[in-house]
Amino acid sequence: MTNKTVKIPESTAQRLSIYLRGLALLAENVTENVSSNELGEYAGVNPAQVRKDLAYFGQFGIRGQGYSVQELKSRIAGILGTDQAWKVALIGIGNLGKALAAYKGFDKQGFQIAAIFDTDEKKIGKPIRGINVQPMQELTKTVTDMDIRIAIIAIPAETAQHVADALVQAGILCILNFAPARISVPKHIKLRYVDLSTELESLSFYLTQIGRLNI
Amino acid sequence: MTNKTVKIPESTAQRLSIYLRGLALLAENVTENVSSNELGEYAGVNPAQVRKDLAYFGQFGIRGQGYSVQELKSRIAGILGTDQAWKVALIGIGNLGKALAAYKGFDKQGFQIAAIFDTDEKKIGKPIRGINVQPMQELTKTVTDMDIRIAIIAIPAETAQHVADALVQAGILCILNFAPARISVPKHIKLRYVDLSTELESLSFYLTQIGRLNI
C-alpha cells in the first residue's frame, strides 16, 4: 500500500518520470508485464535501482513475472501528478515562448497553457493559440481567478528576477525558468532551470577535454 | 599553472558555467575583483565549494582580495571551450527547431547553427535564417566537409534513435537531445537531454507532494 506520509526523493521522482515514459510506450504496444531489468535498460539504470525506486509504492511486483504495465503506469502517474490537469501561466511570448506555446508535449501530459503574459504593447490583446496575451499588471488577478500554480518564464535574463518576484507575489508555487539567469525565490517555491547555455557549455567542455587529454 | 592532464568532473564544469555567467555580469559592470563568497552567492553554492572548483586552475586568487574578474572569466572560458567557435548541426526544423535556430544565446556563446536537416520535402531547400535546409541523406557529407562535432536533435520521439545512430555514423561527438525519448549512443559520445516533460513532471510531483503531505 502507498504510505501517504512517505516523502519521495527528487532523484527518484526524476527516474519515475523516465519509467513512466517507457511504460507508456509498452502500453501502446499492448505489453502486459515488465521486469525491473527491462525498465532499467530503458532508463539507463541498474535493475536494483528500479526495484528500490518502485519500493516506494509498496510490494506489488510479482517475482518472476515483473510488474503490471497498466498498474505501474497509473501508480507512477498518480505520484507524479500527471493524472491531473494543471494550468500553466507562460510569461514572455518571444521566439522561445511561442515555441513553448506550440509544444504539443505539454497538453499530452496534462499541462495546459492557460494564460500568457508579456510587457510588449504590440503583443498584448492579441491571441496566441486562442489565448489573448495579457499585460503583467493582470498577473495576480488572473493567477488567482484561474487558480494557476505553475509558471514558465521565457524572457530575457535582465527581467527574470523581477518577474519571478511578481509570480511569487501572485501565488505561483512552481517556476520553470528558461531565462539565462539565476533567480532567487522563497524556500517554499519549487524552481527548475532549463538552461540551454549550460547544456551547450557542457558539450564544448567535453570537446575541449578530449582535445586537452588527447583521448 | 593549469595542469593539462587534470580531468575536471562534470559537476564542477556545470558550476563553472554558472560562475562564468556571473563573471560576465560583473565584467559588464566593470568590477575588478570578486570573492568566493560573492560567486557562491550568485551560483547558490557555499564559498568553500567555489574555492574547491577554482582550485583546478591552480592558485591565483589573492587572499583578502579575491579573484580578478577578467582573468577568472578568460580561464573558465578556456576550460569550457567557449572561447572558441563551434559549428552545430540542427536536426528537425519544426516549432522547437525554429525557436532554437532563432535563439540568440547560441551565437553569443560561440555556437553557430551551421547546417539544418529535416526529412520534410516541403522544408528541404528552403532557407531558415540564411541556411538552406538539407535532406538527411546529406548529413555525413556536410558534417565531414564542415567539420561539425555537435548536433541538436529537435524531432519527434519515434525517430530520435534512428537519427542519433546516423549522427554518430557521420562523426558527431556531442548530442543535445530535445526529443522526448531516451536514446543509446556509444560511450565516446557525449549525450545531454533537455527534457521538458521531465521538468514539468518534477513540478507537478512537487504540487502533488504538497497536497499529500499537507505542507
Coordinates of C-alpha atoms in Angstrom, one line a residue:
Chain A
M1 CA 0.0 0.0 0.0
T2 CA 1.1 3.5 -0.7
N3 CA 2.1 5.2 2.6
K4 CA 0.7 8.7 2.3
T5 CA 3.3 10.3 4.5
V6 CA 6.4 8.9 2.7
K7 CA 8.4 11.7 1.1
I8 CA 9.8 10.5 -2.2
P9 CA 13.3 12.0 -3.1
E10 CA 13.5 14.2 -6.1
S11 CA 16.1 11.9 -7.8
T12 CA 13.6 9.1 -7.5
A13 CA 10.9 11.3 -9.0
Q14 CA 13.1 12.1 -12.0
R15 CA 13.6 8.4 -12.7
L16 CA 9.9 7.7 -12.2
S17 CA 9.3 10.2 -14.9
I18 CA 11.5 8.2 -17.3
Y19 CA 10.0 4.9 -16.3
L20 CA 6.6 6.4 -17.0
R21 CA 7.6 7.3 -20.5
G22 CA 8.9 3.7 -21.0
L23 CA 5.6 2.3 -19.6
A24 CA 3.6 4.5 -21.9
L25 CA 5.5 3.0 -24.9
L26 CA 4.9 -0.5 -23.6
A27 CA 1.2 0.2 -23.1
E28 CA 0.9 1.3 -26.7
N29 CA 2.4 -2.0 -27.7
V30 CA -0.1 -3.8 -25.5
T31 CA 2.6 -5.3 -23.4
E32 CA 1.2 -6.7 -20.1
N33 CA 4.2 -7.1 -17.8
V34 CA 7.6 -5.5 -17.5
S35 CA 10.7 -6.6 -15.5
S36 CA 13.0 -4.3 -13.5
N37 CA 15.6 -5.4 -16.0
E38 CA 13.7 -4.1 -18.9
L39 CA 12.7 -0.8 -17.2
G40 CA 16.3 -0.3 -16.0
E41 CA 17.7 -0.8 -19.5
Y42 CA 15.2 1.7 -20.9
A43 CA 16.1 4.3 -18.2
G44 CA 19.8 3.6 -18.2
V45 CA 20.0 2.5 -14.5
N46 CA 20.5 -1.0 -13.0
P47 CA 17.6 -3.2 -12.0
A48 CA 18.3 -2.9 -8.3
Q49 CA 17.8 0.9 -8.6
V50 CA 14.5 0.3 -10.4
R51 CA 13.3 -2.1 -7.6
K52 CA 14.4 0.4 -5.0
D53 CA 12.5 3.3 -6.7
L54 CA 9.4 1.2 -7.1
A55 CA 9.5 0.0 -3.5
Y56 CA 8.1 3.4 -2.5
F57 CA 4.8 2.1 -3.9
G58 CA 4.8 -1.0 -1.7
Q59 CA 5.2 -4.6 -2.8
F60 CA 3.2 -5.3 -5.9
G61 CA 5.6 -6.7 -8.4
I62 CA 5.4 -10.5 -8.7
R63 CA 8.7 -12.3 -8.5
G64 CA 9.5 -13.9 -11.9
Q65 CA 6.6 -12.0 -13.7
G66 CA 7.6 -8.4 -13.1
Y67 CA 5.2 -5.5 -12.8
S68 CA 1.8 -5.0 -14.5
V69 CA 2.4 -2.2 -17.1
Q70 CA -1.0 -0.7 -16.6
E71 CA -0.9 -0.7 -12.8
L72 CA 2.6 0.6 -12.6
K73 CA 1.8 3.3 -15.1
S74 CA -1.2 4.6 -13.2
R75 CA 0.5 4.4 -9.9
I76 CA 3.5 6.5 -11.1
A77 CA 1.2 9.0 -12.9
G78 CA -0.6 9.4 -9.5
I79 CA 2.7 10.1 -7.7
L80 CA 3.9 12.5 -10.3
G81 CA 0.6 14.2 -10.6
T82 CA 0.3 13.7 -14.3
D83 CA -3.1 12.1 -13.9
Q84 CA -4.4 15.6 -13.2
A85 CA -4.8 18.7 -15.3
W86 CA -2.5 21.6 -14.4
K87 CA -3.0 25.1 -15.6
V88 CA 0.2 26.9 -16.6
A89 CA 1.0 30.7 -17.0
L90 CA 3.5 31.5 -19.7
I91 CA 5.5 34.7 -19.2
G92 CA 7.1 36.0 -22.3
I93 CA 5.9 35.4 -25.9
G94 CA 9.1 35.8 -27.9
N95 CA 10.6 33.1 -30.1
L96 CA 11.0 30.7 -27.3
G97 CA 7.7 31.5 -25.7
K98 CA 5.9 30.9 -29.0
A99 CA 7.7 27.5 -29.4
L100 CA 6.6 26.6 -25.9
A101 CA 3.0 27.7 -26.5
A102 CA 3.0 25.4 -29.6
Y103 CA 4.7 22.4 -27.9
K104 CA 2.3 19.5 -28.0
G105 CA 4.0 17.6 -25.3
F106 CA 2.5 19.9 -22.6
D107 CA -1.1 19.1 -23.4
K108 CA -0.3 15.4 -23.7
Q109 CA 0.9 15.4 -20.1
G110 CA -1.9 17.4 -18.7
F111 CA -0.2 20.8 -18.7
Q112 CA -2.4 23.4 -20.3
I113 CA -1.0 26.9 -21.1
A114 CA -4.0 28.8 -19.6
A115 CA -2.7 32.4 -19.6
I116 CA 0.1 34.3 -21.4
F117 CA 1.7 37.5 -20.3
D118 CA 4.1 39.9 -21.9
T119 CA 5.2 43.5 -21.5
D120 CA 5.2 44.3 -25.2
E121 CA 2.3 46.6 -26.1
K122 CA 2.2 45.2 -29.6
K123 CA 1.6 41.7 -28.3
I124 CA -0.9 42.5 -25.6
G125 CA -4.5 41.7 -26.5
K126 CA -3.6 39.6 -29.5
P127 CA -4.3 35.9 -29.5
I128 CA -1.7 33.1 -29.4
R129 CA -3.2 29.7 -30.0
G130 CA -6.6 31.1 -28.8
I131 CA -5.3 32.8 -25.7
N132 CA -5.2 36.6 -25.5
V133 CA -1.8 37.9 -24.3
Q134 CA -2.3 39.9 -21.1
P135 CA -0.2 42.7 -19.6
M136 CA 1.8 41.9 -16.5
Q137 CA -0.5 44.1 -14.4
E138 CA -3.2 41.4 -14.8
L139 CA -0.9 38.7 -13.4
T140 CA -2.2 38.5 -9.8
K141 CA -5.8 38.7 -10.7
T142 CA -5.6 36.1 -13.5
V143 CA -3.5 33.7 -11.5
T144 CA -5.9 33.9 -8.5
D145 CA -9.1 33.7 -10.6
M146 CA -7.8 30.7 -12.6
D147 CA -6.1 29.1 -9.6
I148 CA -2.8 28.7 -11.5
R149 CA 0.1 27.3 -9.5
I150 CA 2.8 26.8 -12.3
A151 CA 4.5 29.4 -14.4
I152 CA 7.0 29.2 -17.2
I153 CA 9.5 32.1 -17.6
A154 CA 10.7 32.7 -21.2
I155 CA 12.0 36.2 -21.1
P156 CA 15.5 37.9 -21.2
A157 CA 17.9 37.5 -18.3
E158 CA 17.6 41.1 -17.2
T159 CA 14.0 41.0 -16.1
A160 CA 13.9 37.4 -14.8
Q161 CA 14.2 38.2 -11.1
H162 CA 11.6 41.0 -11.3
V163 CA 9.1 38.6 -13.0
A164 CA 9.9 35.8 -10.5
D165 CA 9.2 38.1 -7.6
A166 CA 5.8 39.1 -9.2
L167 CA 5.0 35.4 -9.8
V168 CA 5.6 34.5 -6.1
Q169 CA 3.6 37.5 -5.0
A170 CA 0.7 36.4 -7.3
G171 CA 0.6 32.9 -5.6
I172 CA 2.6 30.8 -8.1
L173 CA 4.3 27.8 -6.4
C174 CA 6.3 26.3 -9.2
I175 CA 8.5 28.1 -11.7
L176 CA 10.2 26.6 -14.8
N177 CA 12.8 29.2 -15.8
F178 CA 14.1 29.3 -19.4
A179 CA 15.7 32.8 -18.9
P180 CA 19.5 32.5 -18.8
A181 CA 19.7 34.0 -15.3
R182 CA 19.9 32.6 -11.8
I183 CA 16.9 33.8 -9.7
S184 CA 16.2 33.8 -6.0
V185 CA 12.8 32.6 -4.7
P186 CA 11.5 31.8 -1.2
K187 CA 12.1 28.2 0.1
H188 CA 8.5 27.0 -0.5
I189 CA 8.7 27.8 -4.2
K190 CA 9.9 25.0 -6.5
L191 CA 12.2 26.4 -9.1
R192 CA 13.7 24.4 -12.0
Y193 CA 16.1 25.7 -14.7
V194 CA 16.1 24.8 -18.3
D195 CA 19.4 26.3 -19.2
L196 CA 20.4 26.0 -22.8
S197 CA 23.7 27.9 -22.2
T198 CA 24.8 25.5 -19.5
E199 CA 23.9 22.5 -21.7
L200 CA 25.9 23.7 -24.6
E201 CA 28.8 24.6 -22.4
S202 CA 28.9 21.1 -21.1
L203 CA 29.2 19.9 -24.7
S204 CA 32.0 22.3 -25.6
F205 CA 33.7 21.4 -22.3
Y206 CA 33.7 17.8 -23.3
L207 CA 35.2 18.5 -26.7
T208 CA 37.8 20.7 -25.1
Q209 CA 38.6 18.0 -22.5
I210 CA 39.0 15.5 -25.4
G211 CA 41.5 17.9 -27.0
R212 CA 43.4 18.5 -23.8
L213 CA 43.6 14.9 -22.8
N214 CA 44.2 13.7 -26.4
I215 CA 41.7 10.8 -25.8
Chain B
M1 CA 49.5 26.7 -13.5
T2 CA 46.8 24.7 -15.2
N3 CA 47.8 21.0 -15.2
K4 CA 46.9 19.8 -18.7
T5 CA 46.3 16.2 -17.6
V6 CA 43.8 17.0 -14.8
K7 CA 40.3 15.7 -15.6
I8 CA 37.7 18.2 -14.3
P9 CA 34.5 16.5 -13.1
E10 CA 31.3 17.3 -14.9
S11 CA 29.6 18.6 -11.8
T12 CA 32.4 21.2 -11.5
A13 CA 32.1 22.1 -15.2
Q14 CA 28.4 22.8 -14.7
R15 CA 29.1 25.1 -11.8
L16 CA 32.0 26.8 -13.8
S17 CA 29.3 27.5 -16.4
I18 CA 27.2 29.4 -13.8
Y19 CA 30.3 31.2 -12.4
L20 CA 31.1 32.3 -15.9
R21 CA 27.7 33.9 -16.3
G22 CA 28.2 35.7 -13.1
L23 CA 31.6 36.9 -14.1
A24 CA 30.2 38.2 -17.4
L25 CA 27.7 40.3 -15.5
L26 CA 30.5 41.6 -13.2
A27 CA 32.7 42.4 -16.2
E28 CA 29.8 44.4 -17.8
N29 CA 29.7 46.4 -14.6
V30 CA 33.5 47.0 -14.7
T31 CA 34.0 45.2 -11.4
E32 CA 37.7 44.2 -11.0
N33 CA 37.7 41.6 -8.2
V34 CA 35.3 39.0 -6.9
S35 CA 35.3 36.9 -3.8
S36 CA 34.4 33.3 -3.4
N37 CA 31.6 34.5 -1.2
E38 CA 30.1 36.6 -3.9
L39 CA 30.5 34.0 -6.6
G40 CA 29.0 31.4 -4.3
E41 CA 26.0 33.6 -3.5
Y42 CA 25.4 34.1 -7.3
A43 CA 25.6 30.4 -8.1
G44 CA 23.8 29.2 -4.9
V45 CA 26.7 27.2 -3.5
N46 CA 28.9 27.8 -0.5
P47 CA 32.3 29.7 -0.8
A48 CA 34.3 26.5 0.1
Q49 CA 32.8 24.8 -3.0
V50 CA 33.7 27.8 -5.2
R51 CA 37.3 27.7 -3.9
K52 CA 37.5 23.9 -4.5
D53 CA 36.1 24.3 -8.0
L54 CA 38.6 27.1 -8.8
A55 CA 41.5 25.2 -7.4
Y56 CA 41.5 23.2 -10.6
F57 CA 43.1 26.3 -12.2
G58 CA 45.9 26.4 -9.6
Q59 CA 46.4 29.2 -7.0
F60 CA 45.8 32.6 -8.4
G61 CA 43.2 34.2 -6.2
I62 CA 44.7 36.6 -3.7
R63 CA 43.7 36.1 -0.1
G64 CA 41.6 39.1 1.1
Q65 CA 41.2 40.5 -2.5
G66 CA 39.6 37.6 -4.2
Y67 CA 39.9 36.8 -7.9
S68 CA 40.5 39.0 -10.9
V69 CA 37.2 39.0 -12.8
Q70 CA 38.8 39.3 -16.2
E71 CA 41.4 36.6 -15.5
L72 CA 39.0 34.1 -14.0
K73 CA 36.5 34.8 -16.8
S74 CA 39.0 34.0 -19.5
R75 CA 40.4 30.9 -17.7
I76 CA 36.9 29.4 -17.2
A77 CA 36.0 30.2 -20.9
G78 CA 39.2 28.3 -21.9
I79 CA 38.3 25.3 -19.8
L80 CA 34.7 25.3 -21.0
G81 CA 35.7 25.8 -24.6
T82 CA 33.5 28.9 -25.0
D83 CA 36.5 31.0 -26.2
Q84 CA 36.3 29.0 -29.5
A85 CA 33.6 29.0 -32.2
W86 CA 31.7 25.7 -32.5
K87 CA 29.6 24.7 -35.5
V88 CA 26.4 23.0 -34.7
A89 CA 24.1 20.8 -36.9
L90 CA 20.4 21.2 -36.1
I91 CA 18.2 18.2 -36.9
G92 CA 14.5 18.9 -37.2
I93 CA 13.0 22.3 -38.1
G94 CA 9.5 22.1 -36.5
N95 CA 8.3 24.6 -33.9
L96 CA 11.1 23.8 -31.4
G97 CA 13.8 23.6 -34.1
K98 CA 12.7 27.1 -35.4
A99 CA 12.9 28.5 -31.9
L100 CA 16.3 27.0 -31.4
A101 CA 17.5 28.4 -34.8
A102 CA 16.3 31.8 -33.6
Y103 CA 17.8 31.6 -30.2
K104 CA 20.3 34.4 -29.8
G105 CA 22.1 32.8 -26.8
F106 CA 23.8 30.3 -29.1
D107 CA 25.7 32.8 -31.1
K108 CA 26.6 34.8 -28.1
Q109 CA 28.4 31.8 -26.6
G110 CA 30.2 30.9 -29.8
F111 CA 27.8 28.2 -31.0
Q112 CA 26.8 28.7 -34.6
I113 CA 24.0 26.7 -36.2
A114 CA 25.9 25.9 -39.4
A115 CA 23.6 23.2 -41.0
I116 CA 20.0 22.3 -40.7
F117 CA 18.5 18.9 -41.6
D118 CA 14.9 17.7 -42.0
T119 CA 13.0 14.9 -43.7
D120 CA 10.1 17.0 -44.8
E121 CA 10.2 17.6 -48.6
K122 CA 8.4 20.9 -48.2
K123 CA 11.1 22.2 -45.9
I124 CA 14.2 20.9 -47.8
G125 CA 16.0 23.5 -49.9
K126 CA 14.2 26.5 -48.2
P127 CA 16.3 28.9 -46.1
I128 CA 15.9 29.3 -42.3
R129 CA 17.9 32.3 -41.1
G130 CA 20.1 32.1 -44.2
I131 CA 20.7 28.4 -44.1
N132 CA 19.2 26.0 -46.6
V133 CA 17.5 23.0 -45.0
Q134 CA 19.2 19.8 -46.2
P135 CA 17.8 16.3 -46.5
M136 CA 19.1 13.7 -44.1
Q137 CA 21.0 12.0 -46.9
E138 CA 23.4 14.9 -47.0
L139 CA 24.2 14.5 -43.2
T140 CA 27.6 12.6 -43.4
K141 CA 28.9 14.7 -46.3
T142 CA 28.0 18.0 -44.7
V143 CA 29.2 17.1 -41.2
T144 CA 32.5 15.9 -42.6
D145 CA 33.0 18.8 -45.0
M146 CA 32.2 21.4 -42.4
D147 CA 33.9 19.6 -39.5
I148 CA 30.9 19.7 -37.3
R149 CA 31.1 17.9 -34.0
I150 CA 27.9 19.0 -32.2
A151 CA 24.3 18.2 -33.1
I152 CA 21.0 19.3 -31.6
I153 CA 18.1 16.8 -32.1
A154 CA 14.6 18.5 -32.2
I155 CA 12.4 15.8 -33.7
P156 CA 9.6 13.6 -32.5
A157 CA 10.4 10.7 -30.1
E158 CA 9.8 7.9 -32.7
T159 CA 12.7 8.8 -34.9
A160 CA 15.2 10.0 -32.3
Q161 CA 17.2 6.8 -32.0
H162 CA 17.4 6.4 -35.8
V163 CA 18.7 10.0 -36.2
A164 CA 21.1 9.6 -33.3
D165 CA 22.6 6.5 -35.0
A166 CA 23.0 8.5 -38.2
L167 CA 24.7 11.3 -36.3
V168 CA 27.2 9.0 -34.7
Q169 CA 27.9 7.4 -38.0
A170 CA 28.5 10.8 -39.5
G171 CA 31.2 11.7 -36.9
I172 CA 29.2 13.8 -34.5
L173 CA 30.7 13.6 -30.9
C174 CA 28.2 15.6 -28.9
I175 CA 24.4 15.4 -29.0
L176 CA 21.9 17.7 -27.3
N177 CA 18.6 15.8 -27.4
F178 CA 15.3 17.7 -27.1
A179 CA 13.3 14.7 -28.4
P180 CA 11.2 13.3 -25.6
A181 CA 12.9 9.9 -25.9
R182 CA 15.8 8.0 -24.3
I183 CA 18.5 7.2 -26.9
S184 CA 21.5 4.9 -26.8
V185 CA 24.9 6.1 -28.1
P186 CA 28.4 4.6 -27.9
K187 CA 30.4 5.5 -24.8
H188 CA 32.7 8.1 -26.5
I189 CA 29.6 10.2 -27.5
K190 CA 28.6 12.9 -25.1
L191 CA 24.8 13.0 -24.8
R192 CA 22.7 15.5 -22.9
Y193 CA 19.0 15.7 -22.6
V194 CA 16.8 18.8 -22.4
D195 CA 13.6 17.1 -21.3
L196 CA 10.7 19.4 -21.0
S197 CA 8.4 16.5 -19.9
T198 CA 10.6 15.5 -17.0
E199 CA 10.9 19.1 -15.9
L200 CA 7.2 19.6 -15.9
E201 CA 6.6 16.4 -14.1
S202 CA 9.0 17.4 -11.4
L203 CA 6.8 20.5 -10.8
S204 CA 3.5 18.5 -10.7
F205 CA 5.3 16.0 -8.5
Y206 CA 6.1 18.8 -6.1
L207 CA 2.5 20.1 -6.1
T208 CA 1.2 16.6 -5.6
Q209 CA 3.6 16.0 -2.7
I210 CA 2.5 19.2 -1.1
G211 CA -1.1 18.0 -1.3
R212 CA -0.3 14.6 0.0
L213 CA 1.9 15.8 2.9
N214 CA -0.4 18.8 3.6
I215 CA 2.6 21.1 4.0

